[in-house]
CSV table of C-alpha atoms in Angstrom, one decimal:
chain,number,residue,atom,x,y,z
A,1,GLY,CA,0.1,0.3,0.0
A,2,GLN,CA,0.9,3.7,-0.1
A,3,GLN,CA,4.1,4.8,2.2
A,4,LEU,CA,5.0,8.3,3.7
A,5,ASN,CA,8.1,8.4,5.0
A,6,GLN,CA,8.2,11.3,7.7
A,7,SER,CA,11.1,13.0,9.0
A,8,PRO,CA,13.1,13.6,11.2
A,9,GLN,CA,11.2,11.3,13.8
A,10,SER,CA,11.9,13.1,16.6
A,11,MET,CA,13.5,16.5,17.6
A,12,PHE,CA,14.3,18.5,20.8
A,13,ILE,CA,14.4,21.9,20.5
A,14,GLN,CA,14.9,24.9,23.3
A,15,GLU,CA,11.7,27.7,23.5
A,16,GLY,CA,11.1,29.5,21.1
A,17,GLU,CA,13.0,27.7,18.3
A,18,ASP,CA,11.7,27.3,15.5
A,19,VAL,CA,10.7,23.4,13.9
A,20,SER,CA,10.6,21.7,10.5
A,21,MET,CA,9.6,18.5,9.2
A,22,ASN,CA,8.8,17.0,6.6
A,23,CYS,CA,6.3,13.9,5.2
A,24,THR,CA,7.6,12.2,1.6
A,25,SER,CA,5.2,9.8,-1.0
A,26,SER,CA,6.7,8.0,-3.5
A,27,SER,CA,3.3,8.3,-5.3
A,28,ILE,CA,1.5,10.9,-5.7
A,29,PHE,CA,-1.6,12.3,-3.2
A,30,ASN,CA,-4.5,14.2,-4.0
A,31,THR,CA,-4.7,15.8,0.1
A,32,TRP,CA,-2.3,16.6,2.9
A,33,LEU,CA,-3.0,16.7,6.7
A,34,TRP,CA,-1.1,17.6,9.2
A,35,TYR,CA,-2.2,15.8,12.7
A,36,LYS,CA,-0.4,16.5,15.8
A,37,GLN,CA,-1.3,13.5,19.0
A,38,ASP,CA,-1.2,14.7,23.2
A,39,PRO,CA,-0.5,11.5,25.0
A,40,GLY,CA,-3.4,9.7,25.2
A,41,GLU,CA,-5.3,11.3,22.9
A,42,GLY,CA,-6.3,10.8,19.4
A,43,PRO,CA,-5.3,13.0,16.9
A,44,VAL,CA,-6.6,16.2,15.7
A,45,LEU,CA,-6.4,17.3,12.4
A,46,LEU,CA,-3.8,21.5,12.2
A,47,ILE,CA,-4.2,21.7,8.6
A,48,ALA,CA,-5.2,20.1,6.1
A,49,LEU,CA,-3.9,20.8,2.2
A,50,TYR,CA,-5.5,20.5,-0.9
A,51,LYS,CA,-3.8,21.8,-4.3
A,52,ALA,CA,0.1,21.7,-5.3
A,53,GLY,CA,1.8,24.8,-4.3
A,54,GLU,CA,-0.6,25.5,-1.7
A,55,LEU,CA,0.8,27.3,1.5
A,56,THR,CA,-1.6,27.5,4.6
A,57,SER,CA,-1.1,28.7,7.7
A,58,ASN,CA,-3.2,28.4,11.7
A,59,GLY,CA,-1.8,30.4,13.7
A,60,ARG,CA,2.5,29.9,14.2
A,61,LEU,CA,2.0,27.1,12.2
A,62,THR,CA,2.7,26.9,7.7
A,63,ALA,CA,1.8,23.6,5.8
A,64,GLN,CA,3.4,23.4,2.0
A,65,PHE,CA,1.7,20.8,-0.5
A,66,GLY,CA,5.0,20.2,-2.4
A,67,ILE,CA,4.4,21.1,-5.5
A,68,THR,CA,5.3,17.7,-7.2
A,69,ARG,CA,2.4,16.7,-5.1
A,70,LYS,CA,4.9,13.7,-3.3
A,71,ASP,CA,5.6,15.6,0.0
A,72,SER,CA,4.7,18.3,2.2
A,73,PHE,CA,6.7,20.3,5.2
A,74,LEU,CA,4.6,21.3,8.1
A,75,ASN,CA,6.4,24.8,9.8
A,76,ILE,CA,6.3,26.1,13.8
A,77,SER,CA,7.4,29.4,14.4
A,78,ALA,CA,8.4,30.1,18.0
A,79,SER,CA,7.8,26.6,19.9
A,80,ILE,CA,6.2,26.9,23.4
A,81,PRO,CA,6.4,24.1,25.9
A,82,SER,CA,2.1,23.4,24.8
A,83,ASP,CA,3.4,22.2,21.2
A,84,VAL,CA,4.7,19.2,22.9
A,85,GLY,CA,3.4,15.9,20.8
A,86,ILE,CA,3.2,13.2,18.0
A,87,TYR,CA,3.0,15.1,14.5
A,88,PHE,CA,1.7,12.8,11.7
A,89,CYS,CA,1.6,13.6,7.8
A,90,ALA,CA,-1.5,12.2,6.3
A,91,GLY,CA,-2.6,11.5,2.4
A,92,TYR,CA,-5.4,11.2,0.2
A,93,PRO,CA,-3.1,9.8,-2.7
A,94,ASN,CA,-4.4,10.0,-6.4
A,95,THR,CA,-5.1,6.3,-6.7
A,96,ASN,CA,-8.0,6.2,-3.9
A,97,ALA,CA,-9.7,9.3,-2.7
A,98,GLY,CA,-11.3,7.8,0.0
A,99,LYS,CA,-8.5,6.2,1.9
A,100,SER,CA,-6.1,8.6,3.9
A,101,THR,CA,-2.4,6.6,5.3
A,102,PHE,CA,-0.6,8.5,8.2
A,103,GLY,CA,2.9,8.8,8.4
A,104,ASP,CA,5.0,7.4,11.4
A,105,GLY,CA,4.8,10.6,13.3
A,106,THR,CA,7.6,13.4,14.2
A,107,THR,CA,8.1,13.7,18.2
A,108,LEU,CA,7.8,17.2,19.5
A,109,THR,CA,10.0,18.0,22.2
A,110,VAL,CA,10.4,21.5,23.9
A,111,LYS,CA,12.5,22.3,26.9
A,112,PRO,CA,11.9,25.3,28.8
B,1,GLU,CA,-21.0,19.9,20.0
B,2,ALA,CA,-19.3,16.3,21.1
B,3,GLY,CA,-16.8,14.3,20.4
B,4,VAL,CA,-16.3,10.7,18.8
B,5,ALA,CA,-17.3,8.2,21.9
B,6,GLN,CA,-15.2,5.4,22.7
B,7,SER,CA,-15.1,3.2,24.9
B,8,PRO,CA,-13.7,2.2,27.2
B,9,ARG,CA,-10.5,3.5,27.6
B,10,TYR,CA,-9.0,0.6,28.7
B,11,LYS,CA,-8.4,-3.3,28.4
B,12,ILE,CA,-6.0,-5.9,29.2
B,13,ILE,CA,-7.2,-9.4,28.8
B,14,GLU,CA,-5.1,-12.1,28.2
B,15,LYS,CA,-4.1,-14.1,24.6
B,16,ARG,CA,-7.0,-16.3,22.9
B,17,GLN,CA,-9.6,-13.9,24.9
B,18,SER,CA,-12.3,-12.4,23.4
B,19,VAL,CA,-12.3,-8.0,23.1
B,20,ALA,CA,-15.0,-5.8,21.7
B,21,PHE,CA,-14.6,-1.6,21.6
B,22,TRP,CA,-17.5,0.3,21.1
B,23,CYS,CA,-17.5,4.0,19.1
B,24,ASN,CA,-20.0,6.8,19.1
B,25,PRO,CA,-19.5,9.4,16.5
B,26,ILE,CA,-20.2,12.6,15.4
B,27,SER,CA,-24.0,13.0,15.1
B,28,GLY,CA,-24.3,13.2,11.3
B,29,HIS,CA,-21.2,11.6,10.9
B,30,ALA,CA,-21.6,9.4,7.9
B,31,THR,CA,-18.5,7.8,7.8
B,32,LEU,CA,-17.1,5.7,10.1
B,33,TYR,CA,-13.1,4.5,10.7
B,34,TRP,CA,-11.7,2.4,13.0
B,35,TYR,CA,-8.2,2.5,13.0
B,36,GLN,CA,-4.8,0.1,14.6
B,37,GLN,CA,-2.3,1.9,16.4
B,38,ILE,CA,0.8,0.6,17.3
B,39,LEU,CA,3.1,2.1,19.6
B,40,GLY,CA,5.5,4.0,18.3
B,41,GLN,CA,3.7,3.9,14.7
B,42,GLY,CA,1.6,6.3,12.4
B,43,PRO,CA,-2.9,4.9,12.8
B,44,LYS,CA,-3.1,1.8,10.5
B,45,LEU,CA,-7.0,1.9,8.9
B,46,LEU,CA,-8.8,-1.3,9.6
B,47,ILE,CA,-11.9,-0.7,8.2
B,48,GLN,CA,-14.3,2.7,7.1
B,49,PHE,CA,-17.9,2.7,7.0
B,50,GLN,CA,-20.1,5.0,5.1
B,51,ASN,CA,-23.2,4.3,6.4
B,52,ASN,CA,-23.7,0.9,7.2
B,53,GLY,CA,-22.2,-0.2,4.5
B,54,VAL,CA,-18.0,-1.5,4.4
B,55,VAL,CA,-16.4,1.1,2.2
B,56,ASP,CA,-13.0,-0.5,2.7
B,57,ASP,CA,-11.4,-3.6,4.7
B,58,SER,CA,-8.5,-4.8,3.1
B,59,GLN,CA,-6.5,-4.4,6.0
B,60,LEU,CA,-8.8,-6.1,9.0
B,61,PRO,CA,-7.3,-9.4,9.7
B,62,LYS,CA,-10.4,-10.6,8.9
B,63,ASP,CA,-9.3,-14.6,10.5
B,64,ARG,CA,-9.8,-12.7,14.1
B,65,PHE,CA,-11.2,-9.0,14.3
B,66,SER,CA,-14.7,-8.3,12.9
B,67,ALA,CA,-16.8,-5.1,12.9
B,68,GLU,CA,-20.3,-4.2,12.7
B,69,ARG,CA,-22.4,-0.7,12.3
B,70,LEU,CA,-25.7,-1.6,11.8
B,71,LYS,CA,-27.9,1.1,12.1
B,72,GLY,CA,-25.5,3.2,10.4
B,73,VAL,CA,-24.8,5.1,13.3
B,74,ASP,CA,-22.8,3.6,16.6
B,75,SER,CA,-20.0,1.1,16.1
B,76,THR,CA,-18.5,-1.9,17.1
B,77,LEU,CA,-14.6,-3.6,16.7
B,78,LYS,CA,-14.0,-6.9,18.3
B,79,ILE,CA,-11.2,-9.1,18.5
B,80,GLN,CA,-11.5,-12.9,18.5
B,81,PRO,CA,-9.1,-14.6,19.6
B,82,ALA,CA,-6.9,-12.1,20.9
B,83,LYS,CA,-3.2,-12.3,20.4
B,84,LEU,CA,-0.1,-10.7,21.7
B,85,GLU,CA,0.8,-8.6,18.6
B,86,ASP,CA,-2.6,-7.3,19.1
B,87,SER,CA,-1.7,-5.1,22.3
B,88,ALA,CA,-2.0,-1.5,20.3
B,89,VAL,CA,-4.6,1.8,20.4
B,90,TYR,CA,-7.6,1.2,18.2
B,91,LEU,CA,-9.1,4.1,17.5
B,92,CYS,CA,-11.8,5.7,16.0
B,93,ALA,CA,-13.0,8.6,13.7
B,94,SER,CA,-14.9,9.9,11.4
B,95,SER,CA,-16.3,12.4,8.7
B,96,LEU,CA,-19.1,14.0,7.4
B,97,ASN,CA,-18.7,12.0,4.1
B,98,ARG,CA,-15.9,10.4,2.5
B,99,ALA,CA,-12.5,12.5,2.1
B,100,GLU,CA,-14.0,15.2,4.4
B,101,THR,CA,-12.1,15.8,7.4
B,102,GLN,CA,-11.8,13.4,10.8
B,103,TYR,CA,-12.7,13.5,13.3
B,104,PHE,CA,-10.9,10.8,16.3
B,105,GLY,CA,-11.6,9.5,19.2
B,106,PRO,CA,-9.8,9.6,22.5
B,107,GLY,CA,-8.9,5.2,21.4
B,108,THR,CA,-9.4,2.1,23.1
B,109,ARG,CA,-5.9,1.2,24.8
B,110,LEU,CA,-5.6,-2.6,24.8
B,111,LEU,CA,-3.2,-4.1,26.2
B,112,VAL,CA,-2.8,-8.6,25.5
B,113,LEU,CA,-0.8,-10.5,28.4
């Protein structure tokens, strides 16, 4: 099936720093999604991207839909302690618009 | 608006026992998903319902897993018999329709001993 590769696997940063993470696929995706999962909870949608090249912001978060449609990036600016969690990319592949695939996540730790 | 409800939140069983999980989606959401999330991995789709019909169950281990959504609202996921490798978080999600934004429940944490 479809596979998404997320990197880095984990990040340890200082409060106030900016963060970048990305997600790549060997096949084309029609939609890219970025979720955050807190301990003991389900993932919560942060940003959805629907068009190649699209750049969308949600507060301090900015995500981009790669022009090749095979990758996406998430940036967090001026990190704060509550940004701690696991960030997942997910997407709907071109071949099956109704079935999403998730990456294995980037674990973010923010040191105060 | 109430979110996706799941129960139980935690379950510990011995291998070869049976277990069932329940999900109540957001009111009006036609699509319901069950995911398995193994520690350190992203959620993996097990089964997707559109109303009370199965859209995709290609990754459901049908020899031991079953799921139903009889009236197109609540859903149950059953494992019978459980294996050690079934230890995971089972997440339920719902969306208005296919390919729409999915809203996740808090999950059921299953430990098989």
